[in-house]
XYZ file of C-alpha atoms in Angstrom:
514
model
C 81.684 -10.777 -56.599
C 81.609 -8.269 -53.502
C 82.933 -5.237 -55.458
C 80.104 -5.924 -57.993
C 77.549 -6.287 -55.230
C 78.435 -2.785 -53.913
C 77.698 -1.166 -57.365
C 74.530 -3.215 -57.843
C 73.362 -2.017 -54.395
C 74.089 1.355 -55.514
C 72.042 1.111 -58.550
C 68.952 -0.306 -56.489
C 69.148 2.609 -54.189
C 69.396 5.208 -56.898
C 66.556 3.335 -58.551
C 64.420 3.406 -55.448
C 65.016 7.191 -54.940
C 64.104 7.945 -58.635
C 60.822 6.192 -57.741
C 59.776 9.033 -55.494
C 60.333 11.768 -57.958
C 57.247 11.383 -59.906
C 54.984 12.270 -56.919
C 57.139 15.051 -55.967
C 57.075 16.678 -59.344
C 53.159 16.142 -59.505
C 52.905 18.498 -56.813
C 54.699 21.187 -58.683
C 51.359 23.272 -59.021
C 50.981 23.417 -55.426
C 54.409 24.435 -54.687
C 55.492 20.796 -54.084
C 53.417 20.603 -50.744
C 53.206 16.951 -50.088
C 51.925 16.950 -46.572
C 49.069 14.377 -46.066
C 49.546 12.377 -49.464
C 49.201 9.048 -49.580
C 52.408 6.900 -50.114
C 51.430 5.025 -53.339
C 52.881 1.646 -54.505
C 55.629 3.096 -56.639
C 57.090 4.983 -53.489
C 56.475 1.822 -51.443
C 58.367 -0.176 -53.725
C 61.007 2.358 -54.122
C 61.790 2.196 -50.298
C 62.008 -1.585 -50.435
C 64.512 -1.307 -53.160
C 66.480 1.230 -51.075
C 66.402 -1.090 -48.037
C 67.527 -3.825 -50.563
C 70.517 -1.756 -51.811
C 71.620 -0.700 -48.594
C 71.826 -3.988 -47.268
C 73.960 -5.348 -50.434
C 76.058 -2.188 -50.402
C 76.852 -3.172 -46.545
C 77.620 -6.782 -47.006
C 79.699 -6.061 -50.089
C 81.792 -3.827 -47.827
C 82.137 -6.390 -44.724
C 85.768 -7.842 -44.514
C 86.012 -11.173 -46.401
C 87.710 -14.555 -45.474
C 91.056 -13.545 -46.910
C 91.017 -10.293 -45.174
C 90.221 -11.899 -41.666
C 93.030 -14.402 -42.286
C 95.287 -11.413 -43.138
C 94.546 -9.729 -39.880
C 95.586 -12.889 -38.136
C 98.996 -12.750 -39.809
C 99.911 -9.404 -38.542
C 103.586 -8.198 -39.810
C 105.887 -7.784 -36.787
C 107.416 -4.541 -38.673
C 106.024 -2.167 -40.686
C 107.432 0.574 -42.871
C 105.216 3.538 -41.228
C 108.583 5.764 -41.235
C 108.410 5.910 -45.154
C 104.858 7.569 -44.902
C 106.093 9.998 -42.265
C 108.860 11.212 -44.045
C 107.440 11.247 -47.860
C 107.130 14.523 -49.729
C 103.898 15.717 -50.828
C 102.975 14.545 -54.204
C 100.268 15.392 -56.819
C 98.307 12.226 -55.486
C 98.452 13.637 -51.940
C 96.891 17.008 -53.223
C 94.291 15.366 -55.388
C 93.233 12.972 -52.115
C 93.409 16.681 -50.219
C 90.924 18.204 -52.991
C 88.431 15.112 -53.131
C 88.189 14.868 -49.261
C 87.476 18.450 -48.990
C 84.603 18.123 -51.383
C 83.318 15.409 -48.837
C 83.744 17.682 -46.187
C 81.500 20.371 -47.939
C 79.044 17.978 -48.783
C 78.991 16.638 -45.172
C 78.862 19.980 -43.561
C 75.751 20.962 -46.097
C 73.349 18.546 -44.198
C 73.504 20.185 -40.679
C 73.846 23.463 -42.394
C 70.630 23.155 -44.193
C 68.498 22.506 -40.833
C 68.152 26.208 -40.370
C 66.891 26.817 -43.874
C 64.279 23.691 -43.870
C 62.728 24.408 -40.476
C 60.502 27.206 -41.403
C 59.047 25.730 -44.601
C 58.522 22.701 -42.983
C 56.764 23.877 -40.034
C 54.236 25.993 -42.473
C 53.690 23.123 -44.566
C 52.640 20.497 -41.832
C 51.183 23.305 -39.842
C 53.244 23.070 -36.655
C 54.616 25.548 -34.275
C 58.241 26.497 -34.364
C 58.854 24.677 -31.311
C 57.640 21.652 -32.641
C 59.471 22.000 -35.601
C 62.795 22.152 -33.422
C 62.442 18.332 -33.123
C 63.744 17.940 -36.455
C 67.179 19.550 -35.518
C 67.311 17.531 -32.363
C 66.553 14.412 -34.118
C 69.400 15.193 -36.629
C 71.929 16.166 -34.207
C 71.047 12.846 -32.057
C 71.628 10.925 -35.469
C 75.198 12.676 -35.932
C 75.971 11.787 -32.285
C 75.113 8.318 -33.009
C 76.856 8.340 -36.477
C 80.093 9.891 -35.255
C 80.519 7.162 -32.845
C 79.333 3.971 -34.775
C 80.702 5.059 -38.050
C 84.160 5.568 -36.453
C 84.231 2.335 -35.013
C 83.119 0.822 -38.676
C 85.889 2.606 -40.296
C 88.277 1.065 -37.902
C 86.880 -2.502 -38.969
C 85.659 -1.907 -42.730
C 88.307 0.593 -43.583
C 88.295 4.208 -44.267
C 87.353 4.306 -47.906
C 84.725 1.611 -47.506
C 83.130 3.651 -44.837
C 83.066 6.758 -46.945
C 81.461 4.704 -49.576
C 78.722 3.876 -47.227
C 78.176 7.200 -45.922
C 77.762 8.444 -49.668
C 75.202 5.575 -50.441
C 73.183 6.687 -47.431
C 73.460 10.223 -48.442
C 71.625 9.188 -51.517
C 69.077 7.041 -49.852
C 68.033 9.488 -47.105
C 67.353 12.270 -49.944
C 64.057 10.708 -49.978
C 63.443 12.639 -46.893
C 62.489 15.232 -49.270
C 59.424 13.086 -50.777
C 58.184 12.142 -47.104
C 54.503 13.163 -46.930
C 54.222 12.847 -42.978
C 56.467 14.570 -40.375
C 57.265 11.234 -38.620
C 58.750 9.816 -41.739
C 60.714 13.051 -42.115
C 62.201 12.501 -38.585
C 63.032 9.019 -39.276
C 64.944 9.767 -42.369
C 66.599 12.894 -40.892
C 67.859 10.616 -38.199
C 69.715 8.503 -40.795
C 70.824 11.291 -42.553
C 72.415 12.739 -39.533
C 73.985 9.527 -38.910
C 75.869 9.158 -42.137
C 76.826 13.170 -41.785
C 78.164 12.506 -38.288
C 80.149 9.597 -39.421
C 81.798 11.325 -42.504
C 83.942 13.549 -40.445
C 85.937 10.894 -38.374
C 86.675 8.882 -41.224
C 87.897 11.602 -43.503
C 90.152 13.052 -40.912
C 91.426 9.395 -40.147
C 92.239 9.073 -43.829
C 94.068 12.363 -44.250
C 96.063 11.917 -41.164
C 97.271 8.503 -42.215
C 98.000 9.573 -45.880
C 99.578 13.177 -45.330
C 103.265 13.123 -44.265
C 104.112 13.959 -40.700
C 105.542 17.415 -41.178
C 102.656 18.795 -43.175
C 99.911 16.676 -41.776
C 98.547 18.680 -39.007
C 98.435 22.361 -40.584
C 96.928 20.902 -43.707
C 94.131 19.000 -41.843
C 93.365 22.147 -39.774
C 92.870 24.266 -42.850
C 90.929 21.395 -44.435
C 88.588 21.513 -41.711
C 88.135 25.153 -41.491
C 87.287 25.578 -45.355
C 85.035 22.385 -45.296
C 82.959 23.887 -42.583
C 82.989 27.484 -43.906
C 82.114 26.565 -47.708
C 79.768 23.752 -46.573
C 77.431 26.599 -44.946
C 78.124 28.801 -47.901
C 76.769 26.226 -50.417
C 73.830 25.419 -48.174
C 72.888 29.073 -47.604
C 73.353 29.341 -51.519
C 71.157 26.565 -52.397
C 68.497 27.768 -49.895
C 68.402 31.332 -51.599
C 68.300 29.954 -55.327
C 66.275 26.678 -55.112
C 64.155 26.767 -52.274
C 61.727 29.704 -53.618
C 61.238 27.486 -56.734
C 61.254 23.821 -55.327
C 60.382 24.459 -51.723
C 62.100 23.582 -48.626
C 62.128 20.150 -49.695
C 64.837 20.610 -52.377
C 67.448 21.021 -49.664
C 66.907 17.287 -48.671
C 66.600 16.012 -52.417
C 70.113 17.482 -52.774
C 71.517 14.387 -50.973
C 71.024 12.443 -53.873
C 73.400 14.179 -56.443
C 75.999 15.210 -53.708
C 76.223 11.387 -52.502
C 76.509 10.468 -56.296
C 79.265 13.005 -56.939
C 81.081 11.406 -53.889
C 80.506 7.871 -55.326
C 82.186 9.134 -58.739
C 85.282 10.949 -56.950
C 85.837 7.646 -55.152
C 88.075 6.370 -57.539
C 90.599 9.283 -56.447
C 90.275 7.985 -52.839
C 92.706 5.145 -52.226
C 92.362 3.192 -49.042
C 94.684 4.520 -46.127
C 98.188 2.575 -46.245
C 98.209 2.548 -42.556
C 94.973 0.745 -42.338
C 95.920 -1.786 -44.911
C 99.346 -2.201 -43.179
C 97.596 -2.653 -39.795
C 95.182 -5.485 -41.065
C 97.966 -7.404 -42.789
C 97.260 -6.277 -46.379
C 100.975 -5.278 -47.113
C 100.693 -5.983 -51.183
C 97.698 -3.343 -51.287
C 99.366 -0.985 -48.901
C 102.667 -1.220 -51.193
C 100.384 -0.289 -54.284
C 98.670 2.533 -52.346
C 102.313 3.993 -51.378
C 103.618 3.712 -54.733
C 100.923 5.855 -55.788
C 102.202 8.653 -53.521
C 105.838 7.888 -54.760
C 106.890 6.206 -51.630
C 109.195 3.367 -51.674
C 108.638 1.070 -48.872
C 111.428 0.551 -46.361
C 111.517 -0.509 -42.947
C 111.629 1.926 -40.035
C 114.782 2.553 -38.162
C 112.998 2.413 -34.890
C 112.160 -0.682 -32.962
C 109.500 -2.935 -34.610
C 106.063 -2.017 -33.966
C 103.146 -4.516 -33.757
C 99.798 -2.880 -34.128
C 97.541 -3.816 -31.344
C 94.270 -6.009 -32.367
C 90.928 -5.373 -30.917
C 88.538 -8.028 -32.237
C 84.926 -6.728 -31.443
C 83.273 -2.923 -30.948
C 83.080 -3.768 -27.146
C 87.002 -4.247 -27.004
C 87.669 -1.250 -29.060
C 85.244 1.227 -26.892
C 86.978 -0.449 -23.697
C 90.365 0.089 -24.974
C 89.643 4.146 -25.240
C 88.501 4.247 -21.888
C 91.301 2.378 -19.981
C 94.979 2.910 -19.625
C 97.060 3.842 -21.749
C 94.363 5.855 -23.690
C 91.836 6.850 -21.014
C 93.816 10.114 -20.517
C 93.758 11.165 -24.095
C 90.069 10.041 -24.520
C 89.131 12.389 -21.762
C 91.104 15.173 -22.906
C 89.577 15.265 -26.236
C 86.159 14.283 -25.169
C 86.000 17.584 -22.833
C 87.610 19.601 -25.303
C 84.890 18.735 -27.687
C 82.146 19.034 -25.145
C 83.423 22.367 -24.309
C 83.246 23.777 -27.864
C 79.704 22.167 -28.492
C 78.272 23.956 -25.626
C 79.609 26.992 -26.737
C 78.592 26.807 -30.105
C 75.286 25.230 -29.650
C 74.433 27.012 -26.286
C 75.673 30.245 -26.843
C 76.594 31.221 -30.316
C 73.422 29.777 -31.875
C 71.453 31.878 -29.524
C 73.158 34.981 -29.822
C 70.775 36.436 -32.295
C 68.054 35.831 -29.777
C 70.099 37.634 -26.864
C 71.024 40.616 -28.939
C 67.673 41.099 -30.778
C 66.904 40.869 -34.209
C 67.277 43.993 -35.916
C 69.064 47.388 -35.729
C 72.610 47.473 -34.707
C 72.713 43.948 -32.927
C 71.145 42.232 -36.192
C 71.261 38.460 -36.681
C 72.370 38.989 -40.303
C 75.220 41.108 -39.038
C 76.434 38.464 -36.951
C 76.452 36.019 -39.515
C 78.152 38.244 -41.898
C 81.091 38.692 -39.392
C 81.292 34.992 -38.617
C 81.522 34.058 -42.650
C 83.948 37.037 -43.166
C 86.277 35.733 -40.463
C 86.199 31.987 -40.564
C 88.929 31.409 -43.522
C 91.618 33.835 -42.506
C 90.921 32.401 -38.928
C 91.379 28.878 -40.346
C 94.628 29.917 -41.926
C 96.124 31.433 -38.759
C 94.979 28.243 -36.660
C 96.726 25.879 -39.276
C 99.696 27.937 -39.365
C 100.055 27.971 -35.335
C 99.112 24.353 -35.467
C 102.020 23.302 -37.820
C 104.703 25.826 -36.338
C 103.818 26.486 -32.558
C 102.629 22.938 -31.745
C 99.067 21.424 -31.458
C 98.746 21.382 -27.742
C 99.787 25.281 -27.056
C 97.313 26.291 -30.229
C 94.492 24.420 -28.903
C 94.822 25.706 -25.224
C 95.215 29.377 -26.615
C 91.938 29.161 -28.678
C 90.058 27.366 -25.715
C 91.445 30.028 -23.081
C 90.741 33.158 -25.406
C 87.129 31.645 -25.796
C 86.684 31.224 -22.209
C 88.014 34.668 -21.477
C 85.773 36.194 -24.034
C 82.804 34.792 -22.426
C 83.717 35.986 -19.060
C 83.960 39.453 -20.197
C 80.370 39.436 -21.791
C 78.909 40.093 -18.275
C 81.310 42.247 -17.190
C 80.764 44.772 -20.233
C 77.155 44.130 -21.200
C 75.753 44.344 -24.660
C 73.064 47.074 -24.349
C 74.952 50.377 -23.891
C 75.648 52.409 -26.908
C 79.053 53.268 -25.748
C 80.040 49.601 -25.616
C 79.148 48.888 -29.463
C 82.603 48.725 -30.661
C 83.795 46.566 -27.714
C 80.731 44.224 -28.199
C 81.701 43.936 -31.847
C 85.264 42.805 -30.962
C 84.008 40.509 -28.250
C 81.879 38.940 -30.908
C 84.319 38.562 -33.528
C 87.022 37.230 -31.053
C 84.538 34.748 -29.705
C 83.509 33.456 -33.410
C 87.318 33.205 -33.925
C 88.366 31.361 -31.070
C 85.232 28.863 -31.205
C 85.912 28.247 -34.971
C 89.500 27.593 -34.298
C 88.508 25.141 -31.286
C 86.577 22.832 -33.706
C 89.079 23.153 -36.710
C 91.975 22.144 -34.229
C 90.075 19.429 -32.523
C 89.439 17.237 -35.523
C 93.183 16.622 -36.745
C 94.246 16.301 -33.344
C 91.784 13.570 -32.183
C 93.500 11.407 -34.926
C 96.768 11.994 -34.071
C 96.606 10.608 -30.422
C 95.379 7.043 -31.112
C 97.100 4.302 -33.161
C 95.489 3.235 -36.471
C 93.302 0.400 -34.997
C 91.366 3.026 -32.833
C 92.048 6.203 -34.631
C 88.782 6.629 -36.335
C 86.664 5.452 -33.362
C 88.651 7.782 -31.028
C 88.091 10.590 -33.577
C 84.342 9.663 -33.798
C 84.197 10.083 -29.882
C 85.533 13.628 -29.981
C 82.966 14.450 -32.828
C 80.201 13.050 -30.785
C 81.133 14.981 -27.954
C 80.941 18.396 -29.861
C 77.520 17.385 -31.105
C 76.220 16.929 -27.528
C 76.408 20.271 -27.069
C 73.866 20.808 -29.662
C 71.379 18.584 -27.525
C 72.308 20.712 -24.354
C 72.000 23.936 -25.921
C 68.170 24.325 -25.697
C 68.319 22.945 -21.936
C 70.674 25.978 -21.016
C 68.555 28.387 -22.855
C 65.929 27.371 -20.656
C 67.852 27.450 -17.500
C 69.741 30.594 -18.202
C 67.533 33.219 -20.380
C 69.854 36.049 -19.870
C 73.127 36.363 -22.011
C 75.410 37.235 -18.761
C 74.395 34.275 -16.916
C 74.486 31.974 -19.983
C 78.189 33.407 -20.553
C 79.272 32.327 -17.446
C 77.645 28.908 -17.281
C 79.200 28.174 -20.871
C 82.509 29.638 -19.882
C 83.196 26.784 -17.203
C 83.415 23.709 -19.614
C 85.825 25.758 -21.842
C 87.951 26.868 -18.984
C 87.969 23.011 -17.755
C 88.991 21.974 -21.393
C 91.657 24.439 -21.412
C 93.175 23.532 -18.254
C 92.991 19.715 -18.651
C 94.447 19.962 -22.182
C 97.381 21.787 -20.991
C 97.952 19.513 -17.820
C 97.348 16.469 -19.790
C 97.723 16.768 -23.636
C 100.307 15.264 -25.857
C 102.076 17.324 -28.497
C 101.534 15.861 -31.978
C 102.458 18.348 -34.709
C 105.125 17.199 -37.074
C 105.562 13.911 -35.106
C 104.890 10.568 -36.556
C 101.587 8.978 -35.759
C 101.544 6.901 -32.875
C 101.174 3.035 -33.299
C 102.432 1.321 -30.360
C 100.224 0.569 -27.457
C 101.777 2.938 -25.006
C 100.184 5.746 -23.303
């Protein structure tokens, strides 16, 4: 019954979105400008169907009575060793491919913000500063979603949470049909919440499904590629579609991309570790067989996965021993990257001038050019050199480059080549930091807390996006801003070196030990 309920809810959500399309098409002769339009009965009915469908989908994904009973009958020994030692199979690679598509779709959402704001500001007749409320609301949504969805994934399951995010992608695509700025902000918040929640869920599922020897490097590579391709798809869609369908089409794309993830979900099995941790051993055995794994007991001491019955207890578990130190380490690392990315790199075109030798277009070109090879290098180092040392080096390089900005300056012609080298190194360092943080944050917690802990790390990175404009106001000069931003990055590198744990190539932790 519940399984059918999810797909019925998905159909209701889809129908509700389609009921918004006629009003959008009706405005094609005015370049799809819908500002000030009255919301008709059909659109209102469509919104009601979307709310009903979302409620039905959520109810369908809640753990049933049998699953709650299974959680109470936790096995005292589980075959985690077989998962860690298995070879990579075709099923593993198929999972990697499908989840990478999910990351690309997810990255498109925040990446589209920069392409949406100019057209939105023009249509609603507001200033660029007022339009900046849209990115702020969206980033606030991603912070909320990263934390909430992470904990939901620890309760509902990884696959179920991905399905729920996909449904919300479809539902919030009506952001592109909203006639008022207020409704746009509301829908953008929920769109950000679903996008923020996808990341910790995907990385948790990857970490729990890929064998230990190949896990770290593969997820780092996936993280970097997902981010780079997501930006390329968003920019490509903007160039190809916005001139013909207005800025609204970038939000409407949430419907087909969400539907794509639902179609691909048949190749996304639930995490076998999650199934084992909640007592669903028969289902876990079927998933492991899909990966060619024969279940066998671990030679290590029996492990009983810890149980936390509520969101409050799960949150508390992350901030008290034995996990408090790990949470502090990854949160500081994520915050350091977020401040660098959102508080410094985002405003580099403003600092350097928009035109001439320091053009914003040139900066974006070089960031895209070095993104993929830099990610490949980070993945190699993570897997061969170790997670702790690699993360420390990327953070340390980023901090050192920031300190060098005020030392050498950016205006002298004689420093042009040096400036270019500093920019490329900074972008490489910051890009490596975020590519490394996601897999690392999934490897330092047991299954019952993995997605929630990873969600906290993701949220910390997004909080930098909320602090960025404040930093720009307090430090309007590049040298001052560089030094301010270097402080949290340096602190993150130091704390990681002193307290971080090595995870690359090692079995995922399951016992409640620090």
